[in-house]
């Protein structure tokens, strides 16, 4: 954990950090960073579980992510595979921005593209996913959500839960004038299946 603290401190320009992970009531984990020279606590993030915290730190400190991942190899995150998935989604005709989001915490785990605040989009679309799942459960549909499509005048927004990685979904923004919706949905399905395997 000290190597993780040092790497995050360097990446974020905070100097030497001593990191504490504390489990709070309700199973939430708070990651507190103590700056060695100030002894002042900084709340870097709060998440539903330690895995979410680790994933978020890896994405906040991408340059040193591989070194951190080597230390935390048991965390279950495949940074290279995730980057490959996001790049594959950006290869869709008309793709403007893509993200992988944890809908249990609302955290953005990875993103690619530009032109949109993906932190805000991740938080907002988390609510869409949660609402649809709650409605499906209330109606006793006994089915799974393959994807959710929102059509705007200039763009398509696709949200696709990752079937075998509970709590995650892909979010893709497409330019309507440059994309083929059927082909795009098929590509998203293929990428989701690869990540889930």
PDB file of N, CA and C in Angstrom, residues 18 31-36 38-44:
ATOM      1  N   UNK A  18       1.226   9.037   2.875  1.00  0.00           N
ATOM      2  CA  UNK A  18       1.016   7.815   3.633  1.00  0.00           C
ATOM      3  C   UNK A  18      -0.475   7.550   3.505  1.00  0.00           C
ATOM      4  N   UNK A  31     -10.734   6.209   1.113  1.00  0.00           N
ATOM      5  CA  UNK A  31      -9.284   6.224   0.937  1.00  0.00           C
ATOM      6  C   UNK A  31      -8.795   7.594   1.368  1.00  0.00           C
ATOM      7  N   UNK A  32      -8.069   7.615   2.461  1.00  0.00           N
ATOM      8  CA  UNK A  32      -7.539   8.859   2.987  1.00  0.00           C
ATOM      9  C   UNK A  32      -6.048   8.926   2.695  1.00  0.00           C
ATOM     10  N   UNK A  33      -5.602  10.053   2.226  1.00  0.00           N
ATOM     11  CA  UNK A  33      -4.174  10.247   1.970  1.00  0.00           C
ATOM     12  C   UNK A  33      -3.655  11.281   2.952  1.00  0.00           C
ATOM     13  N   UNK A  34      -2.595  10.951   3.634  1.00  0.00           N
ATOM     14  CA  UNK A  34      -1.984  11.880   4.578  1.00  0.00           C
ATOM     15  C   UNK A  34      -0.704  12.422   3.943  1.00  0.00           C
ATOM     16  N   UNK A  35      -0.651  13.728   3.734  1.00  0.00           N
ATOM     17  CA  UNK A  35       0.557  14.334   3.187  1.00  0.00           C
ATOM     18  C   UNK A  35       1.611  14.395   4.288  1.00  0.00           C
ATOM     19  N   UNK A  36       2.769  13.774   4.026  1.00  0.00           N
ATOM     20  CA  UNK A  36       3.806  13.634   5.048  1.00  0.00           C
ATOM     21  C   UNK A  36       4.252  14.986   5.607  1.00  0.00           C
ATOM     22  N   UNK A  38       2.652  17.902   5.661  1.00  0.00           N
ATOM     23  CA  UNK A  38       1.616  18.711   6.306  1.00  0.00           C
ATOM     24  C   UNK A  38       0.850  17.960   7.381  1.00  0.00           C
ATOM     25  N   UNK A  39       0.858  16.656   7.298  1.00  0.00           N
ATOM     26  CA  UNK A  39       0.041  15.810   8.166  1.00  0.00           C
ATOM     27  C   UNK A  39      -1.444  16.150   8.033  1.00  0.00           C
ATOM     28  N   UNK A  40      -1.812  16.642   6.871  1.00  0.00           N
ATOM     29  CA  UNK A  40      -3.206  17.015   6.630  1.00  0.00           C
ATOM     30  C   UNK A  40      -3.895  15.916   5.837  1.00  0.00           C
ATOM     31  N   UNK A  41      -5.033  15.415   6.323  1.00  0.00           N
ATOM     32  CA  UNK A  41      -5.714  14.350   5.583  1.00  0.00           C
ATOM     33  C   UNK A  41      -6.439  14.892   4.355  1.00  0.00           C
ATOM     34  N   UNK A  42      -6.389  14.138   3.285  1.00  0.00           N
ATOM     35  CA  UNK A  42      -7.128  14.452   2.069  1.00  0.00           C
ATOM     36  C   UNK A  42      -8.022  13.261   1.772  1.00  0.00           C
ATOM     37  N   UNK A  43      -9.297  13.493   1.584  1.00  0.00           N
ATOM     38  CA  UNK A  43     -10.177  12.408   1.160  1.00  0.00           C
ATOM     39  C   UNK A  43     -10.066  12.322  -0.354  1.00  0.00           C
ATOM     40  N   UNK A  44      -9.360  11.294  -0.860  1.00  0.00           N
ATOM     41  CA  UNK A  44      -9.181  11.151  -2.301  1.00  0.00           C
ATOM     42  C   UNK A  44     -10.431  10.595  -2.948  1.00  0.00           C
TER      43      UNK A  44
END
